[in-house]
Amino acid sequence: MAGESHAYFEGKIVPFSEAKVSVATHAFNYGTAVFGGIRGFWNEEAKRLFVFRPFDHYRRLLMSGRMMLMECKYDEESLTQLTLELLRMDNWQRDVYIRPMLYKASLGIGVRLHDIPDETCIYVLPFDGYLKHEEDMHVTISSWRRVDDNVIPARGKVSGAYANSALIKSDAVQGGFDEALVLDQNGHISEGSAMNVFIVRNGVLITPPVTDNILEGITRRSVIELAKNELGLQVVERSVDRTEVAISEEAFMTGTAVQIAAVTKVDYRPIGNGKMGPVTAQLRTMMNDITRGKNPKYERWNVAV
Ligand code: PMP
């Protein structure tokens, strides 16, 4: 891409620098937006950009919007088409991060969700790695608790709830860790600041259920399918106690930004032998091939630009 990129903003495609909201915008004041995070992966040999599971991402965005009483005149199909239009217009030839948002757009004072006009925007940013230690993450157990379904539903990607994620992430990083695992109000492991979590115990892949205050991750869903179908693993969705992480054979975290990252140490305890395990390594290789359009069996997950 040469020059300035474009964004979809207030009903049309505009130069990125013109996609600006007011200081009085409801979403800016009260966190009343919902967002998505979608990746585009550049395949250098094929000279093509592949967008990973955009329909699933947009379905989740619209579901988050419904929880927040938002109206979006688009469905997942038209949002995907709009995204492809933006990507083609700027001819991206590198990995990118696509950020769609639905937000409460009025300029008045007043905390509520009803009777406020909504807007949709989409922008694209160049994207390189998210974490330094994808193969040997050192995590802590956060002293913060995950937002609860009865507080701000973690199942929806609600902007305001990311103050919780930001507290979790900064305390972990400033304490010298790469990331944190967060407990929910019942004391079970829910997820990381912006990643889902898996452990391997006695050869079984275990991940917290969608009722333990997690975001229903698209990478999580993909990993569950790959583990069952390609590695023949038993996958169990059940609550996970904090002590289980330290005694597991392997642990890893998943998300659009990080993809699959090995967790090799939790607080002062090594996980397994303290090195990335075989299940994590195989899933990482598989996902990397799939997202770059190198695995025909999972081509249905990709939309080529
Ligand atoms: N949990 C939270 C809180 C997140 O923000 C994210 C990133 N979207 C995830 C988990 C991972 O979800 P996904 O695999 O869909 O990116």
Coordinates of C-alpha atoms and ligand atoms in Angstrom, one line a residue:
M1 CA 0.0 0.0 0.0
A2 CA 1.3 3.5 -0.8
G3 CA -0.2 6.6 0.8
E4 CA -3.0 6.9 3.2
S5 CA -5.4 4.0 3.9
H6 CA -9.2 4.3 4.0
A7 CA -11.9 3.6 6.5
Y8 CA -15.6 3.0 6.4
F9 CA -17.2 5.8 8.5
E10 CA -20.7 7.4 8.8
G11 CA -22.0 5.5 5.8
K12 CA -19.1 6.0 3.3
I13 CA -15.5 5.2 2.6
V14 CA -13.2 8.1 3.6
P15 CA -9.5 8.7 4.0
F16 CA -8.4 7.3 7.4
S17 CA -7.5 10.8 8.7
E18 CA -11.1 11.9 8.1
A19 CA -12.7 9.0 10.2
K20 CA -13.0 11.0 13.4
V21 CA -15.7 11.2 16.1
S22 CA -16.5 14.1 18.4
V23 CA -15.3 14.4 22.0
A24 CA -19.0 14.4 22.9
T25 CA -19.7 11.0 21.2
H26 CA -21.7 8.7 23.5
A27 CA -19.4 5.7 22.9
F28 CA -16.3 7.8 23.8
N29 CA -17.9 9.0 27.0
Y30 CA -19.5 5.9 28.2
G31 CA -17.8 2.9 26.5
T32 CA -21.0 2.1 24.6
A33 CA -19.4 0.5 21.6
V34 CA -18.9 -3.1 20.5
F35 CA -16.0 -4.1 18.3
G36 CA -14.3 -6.9 16.5
G37 CA -10.8 -7.8 15.7
I38 CA -10.2 -9.7 12.4
R39 CA -6.9 -10.6 10.8
G40 CA -5.8 -10.5 7.2
F41 CA -2.8 -12.8 6.5
W42 CA -0.5 -12.2 3.6
N43 CA 0.7 -15.2 1.7
E44 CA 4.0 -14.1 0.1
E45 CA 4.3 -17.1 -2.3
A46 CA 0.7 -16.8 -3.6
K47 CA 0.8 -13.0 -3.4
R48 CA -2.6 -13.0 -1.8
L49 CA -4.2 -11.7 1.3
F50 CA -6.6 -14.0 3.3
V51 CA -9.1 -12.9 5.8
F52 CA -9.7 -15.4 8.6
R53 CA -13.4 -16.3 9.4
P54 CA -14.9 -12.9 8.7
F55 CA -18.5 -14.2 8.8
D56 CA -18.0 -15.7 12.2
H57 CA -16.4 -12.5 13.5
Y58 CA -19.2 -10.4 12.1
R59 CA -21.9 -12.7 13.5
R60 CA -20.3 -12.2 16.9
L61 CA -20.1 -8.4 16.4
L62 CA -23.8 -8.3 15.5
M63 CA -24.6 -10.4 18.6
S64 CA -22.6 -8.1 20.8
G65 CA -24.5 -5.2 19.2
R66 CA -27.9 -6.9 20.0
M67 CA -26.9 -7.1 23.6
M68 CA -26.2 -3.4 23.6
L69 CA -29.5 -2.4 21.9
M70 CA -27.7 -1.4 18.7
E71 CA -29.1 -1.4 15.2
C72 CA -26.8 -2.2 12.3
K73 CA -28.3 -2.0 8.8
Y74 CA -25.7 -4.6 7.6
D75 CA -25.6 -8.4 8.0
E76 CA -22.4 -10.5 8.2
E77 CA -22.4 -10.9 4.4
S78 CA -22.5 -7.2 3.6
L79 CA -20.0 -6.3 6.4
T80 CA -17.6 -8.9 4.9
Q81 CA -18.1 -7.4 1.4
L82 CA -17.4 -3.9 2.8
T83 CA -14.2 -5.2 4.4
L84 CA -13.1 -6.7 1.1
E85 CA -13.8 -3.4 -0.6
L86 CA -11.6 -1.5 1.8
L87 CA -8.8 -4.1 1.6
R88 CA -8.8 -4.0 -2.2
M89 CA -9.0 -0.3 -2.4
D90 CA -5.7 0.1 -0.4
N91 CA -4.1 -3.0 -2.0
W92 CA -2.7 -4.3 1.3
Q93 CA 0.2 -6.7 0.7
R94 CA 1.1 -7.5 4.3
D95 CA -0.5 -8.8 7.5
V96 CA -3.3 -6.5 8.7
Y97 CA -5.7 -6.1 11.6
I98 CA -9.2 -5.2 10.7
R99 CA -11.2 -3.3 13.4
P100 CA -15.0 -3.0 12.9
M101 CA -17.1 -1.2 15.5
L102 CA -20.7 -0.5 16.2
Y103 CA -21.1 2.5 18.5
K104 CA -23.6 4.8 20.1
A105 CA -23.1 8.0 18.1
S106 CA -25.3 10.7 19.7
L107 CA -23.6 13.8 21.2
G108 CA -25.9 14.4 24.1
I109 CA -25.4 13.8 27.8
G110 CA -27.2 10.8 29.3
V111 CA -26.3 7.2 30.1
R112 CA -28.6 4.7 28.5
L113 CA -28.7 2.5 25.4
H114 CA -32.2 3.1 24.0
D115 CA -33.2 5.9 21.7
I116 CA -29.6 6.7 20.6
P117 CA -28.5 6.4 17.0
D118 CA -25.9 3.9 16.1
E119 CA -23.0 4.0 13.6
T120 CA -20.8 1.4 12.1
C121 CA -17.2 1.9 11.2
I122 CA -14.4 -0.3 9.9
Y123 CA -10.7 0.5 9.7
V124 CA -7.5 -1.4 8.9
L125 CA -4.1 -1.2 10.4
P126 CA -0.8 -2.8 9.5
F127 CA -0.1 -5.6 12.0
D128 CA 3.0 -7.4 13.1
G129 CA 3.4 -9.7 16.1
Y130 CA 1.5 -9.1 19.3
L131 CA 3.7 -10.8 21.9
K132 CA 7.4 -11.2 22.4
H133 CA 7.2 -14.7 23.9
E134 CA 4.8 -16.7 21.7
E135 CA 6.7 -19.9 22.5
D136 CA 7.4 -19.3 26.2
M137 CA 4.9 -17.0 27.9
H138 CA 5.3 -16.3 31.6
V139 CA 1.9 -15.5 33.0
T140 CA 0.6 -14.6 36.4
I141 CA -2.8 -15.0 38.0
S142 CA -4.3 -11.5 38.0
S143 CA -5.5 -10.0 41.2
W144 CA -8.4 -8.5 39.2
R145 CA -11.5 -10.5 38.5
R146 CA -13.1 -10.9 35.1
V147 CA -16.2 -8.8 34.3
D148 CA -19.2 -11.0 35.1
D149 CA -22.1 -11.7 32.8
N150 CA -24.3 -9.8 35.3
V151 CA -21.9 -6.8 35.2
I152 CA -20.8 -6.3 31.6
P153 CA -21.2 -9.5 29.6
A154 CA -17.7 -10.8 28.6
R155 CA -19.5 -12.8 25.9
G156 CA -20.0 -9.5 24.1
K157 CA -17.0 -7.5 22.9
V158 CA -18.1 -4.3 24.6
S159 CA -15.6 -1.4 24.6
G160 CA -16.3 -0.4 28.2
A161 CA -15.4 -3.8 29.4
Y162 CA -11.9 -3.5 28.1
A163 CA -11.0 -1.2 31.0
N164 CA -11.0 -4.5 32.9
S165 CA -8.7 -6.1 30.3
A166 CA -6.4 -3.1 30.3
L167 CA -6.1 -3.2 34.2
I168 CA -5.3 -6.9 33.9
K169 CA -2.7 -6.5 31.1
S170 CA -0.9 -3.5 32.5
D171 CA -0.5 -5.0 36.0
A172 CA 0.8 -8.2 34.5
V173 CA 3.3 -6.5 32.2
Q174 CA 4.5 -3.9 34.7
G175 CA 5.0 -6.8 37.1
G176 CA 7.3 -8.4 34.6
F177 CA 4.9 -11.0 33.1
D178 CA 3.8 -11.4 29.5
E179 CA 0.1 -11.9 30.3
A180 CA -2.3 -12.9 33.1
L181 CA -4.9 -15.5 33.7
V182 CA -8.0 -14.0 35.2
L183 CA -10.4 -15.6 37.6
D184 CA -14.1 -15.1 37.4
Q185 CA -16.3 -14.3 40.4
N186 CA -16.5 -18.0 41.3
G187 CA -12.7 -18.3 41.4
H188 CA -12.4 -20.3 38.2
I189 CA -10.0 -19.4 35.4
S190 CA -11.8 -17.6 32.7
E191 CA -9.3 -16.3 30.2
G192 CA -6.5 -13.8 29.7
S193 CA -6.7 -10.0 29.0
A194 CA -7.7 -10.6 25.4
M195 CA -7.1 -14.4 24.9
N196 CA -8.8 -17.6 25.7
V197 CA -6.9 -20.3 27.6
F198 CA -6.4 -24.1 27.2
I199 CA -4.6 -26.7 29.3
V200 CA -3.6 -30.3 28.5
R201 CA -4.1 -32.7 31.4
N202 CA -3.6 -36.5 31.0
G203 CA -3.6 -35.9 27.2
V204 CA -7.1 -34.3 27.3
L205 CA -7.5 -30.7 26.0
I206 CA -9.5 -28.6 28.5
T207 CA -10.8 -25.1 28.2
P208 CA -13.2 -23.0 30.3
P209 CA -16.8 -23.2 29.1
V210 CA -18.7 -20.2 27.6
T211 CA -20.6 -19.8 30.9
D212 CA -17.4 -18.9 32.8
N213 CA -17.3 -15.3 31.6
I214 CA -15.1 -15.7 28.6
L215 CA -15.3 -14.1 25.2
E216 CA -16.5 -16.8 22.8
G217 CA -13.3 -16.7 20.8
I218 CA -13.2 -17.6 17.1
T219 CA -9.6 -18.9 17.5
R220 CA -10.8 -21.0 20.5
R221 CA -13.5 -22.5 18.3
S222 CA -11.0 -23.2 15.5
V223 CA -8.6 -24.9 17.9
I224 CA -11.3 -27.1 19.4
E225 CA -12.2 -28.3 15.9
L226 CA -8.5 -28.9 14.9
A227 CA -7.6 -30.7 18.1
K228 CA -10.6 -33.1 17.7
N229 CA -10.4 -33.6 13.9
E230 CA -6.7 -33.4 13.2
L231 CA -5.0 -34.5 16.5
G232 CA -7.7 -36.9 17.6
L233 CA -7.8 -35.3 21.0
Q234 CA -10.6 -35.4 23.5
V235 CA -11.7 -31.8 24.1
V236 CA -13.6 -30.9 27.3
E237 CA -15.2 -27.6 28.0
R238 CA -15.4 -27.3 31.8
S239 CA -14.4 -25.0 34.6
V240 CA -10.7 -24.9 35.4
D241 CA -9.2 -24.3 38.8
R242 CA -6.0 -22.2 39.2
T243 CA -4.0 -25.1 40.6
E244 CA -4.8 -27.2 37.5
V245 CA -2.8 -24.8 35.3
A246 CA 0.4 -25.3 37.3
I247 CA 0.1 -29.1 37.2
S248 CA -0.9 -29.4 33.6
E249 CA 1.3 -30.9 30.9
E250 CA 0.8 -27.9 28.6
A251 CA -1.0 -24.6 28.5
F252 CA -1.5 -22.1 25.8
M253 CA -3.6 -19.1 25.0
T254 CA -5.5 -18.2 21.8
G255 CA -6.8 -15.1 20.1
T256 CA -6.9 -13.3 16.8
A257 CA -3.9 -11.1 17.7
V258 CA -1.7 -13.7 19.3
Q259 CA -3.0 -16.8 17.4
I260 CA -1.7 -19.6 19.7
A261 CA 0.9 -18.8 22.3
A262 CA 2.5 -21.3 24.6
V263 CA 2.4 -20.7 28.3
T264 CA 5.5 -22.2 30.0
K265 CA 5.4 -20.7 33.4
V266 CA 2.6 -19.5 35.8
D267 CA 3.8 -17.2 38.6
Y268 CA 6.9 -19.1 39.9
R269 CA 5.9 -22.6 38.7
P270 CA 7.0 -24.1 35.3
I271 CA 4.3 -25.8 33.3
G272 CA 5.2 -29.4 32.3
N273 CA 9.0 -29.4 31.6
G274 CA 9.0 -25.6 31.2
K275 CA 9.1 -25.7 27.4
M276 CA 6.4 -25.5 24.8
G277 CA 4.7 -28.9 24.5
P278 CA 3.9 -31.0 21.4
V279 CA 0.1 -30.3 21.3
T280 CA 0.7 -26.6 21.4
A281 CA 3.5 -26.8 18.8
Q282 CA 1.4 -28.9 16.4
L283 CA -1.6 -26.6 16.7
R284 CA 0.6 -23.5 16.1
T285 CA 2.0 -25.0 12.9
M286 CA -1.5 -26.0 11.7
M287 CA -3.1 -22.6 12.4
N288 CA -0.2 -20.8 10.7
D289 CA -0.7 -22.8 7.5
I290 CA -4.4 -22.5 7.6
T291 CA -4.5 -18.7 8.1
R292 CA -2.1 -18.2 5.2
G293 CA -4.2 -20.3 2.9
K294 CA -1.8 -23.2 2.8
N295 CA -4.2 -25.9 3.9
P296 CA -6.9 -26.8 1.4
K297 CA -8.9 -28.7 3.9
Y298 CA -9.7 -25.6 5.9
E299 CA -9.9 -23.2 3.0
R300 CA -13.6 -22.6 4.0
W301 CA -12.3 -20.5 6.9
N302 CA -10.5 -18.1 4.7
V303 CA -11.9 -15.4 2.4
A304 CA -9.3 -14.4 -0.3
V305 CA -9.2 -10.7 -1.0
Ligands
PMP1 N1 -11.0 -13.0 25.1 C1 -11.0 -11.6 25.0 C2 -11.4 -10.8 26.1 C3 -10.6 -11.0 23.7 O1 -10.6 -9.7 23.6 C4 -10.2 -11.8 22.7 C5 -9.8 -11.2 21.4 N2 -10.9 -11.0 20.5 C6 -10.2 -13.2 22.8 C7 -10.6 -13.8 24.0 C8 -9.9 -14.1 21.7 O2 -11.0 -14.2 20.7 P1 -10.7 -14.4 19.2 O3 -10.1 -15.7 19.1 O4 -12.1 -14.4 18.6 O5 -9.9 -13.3 18.8

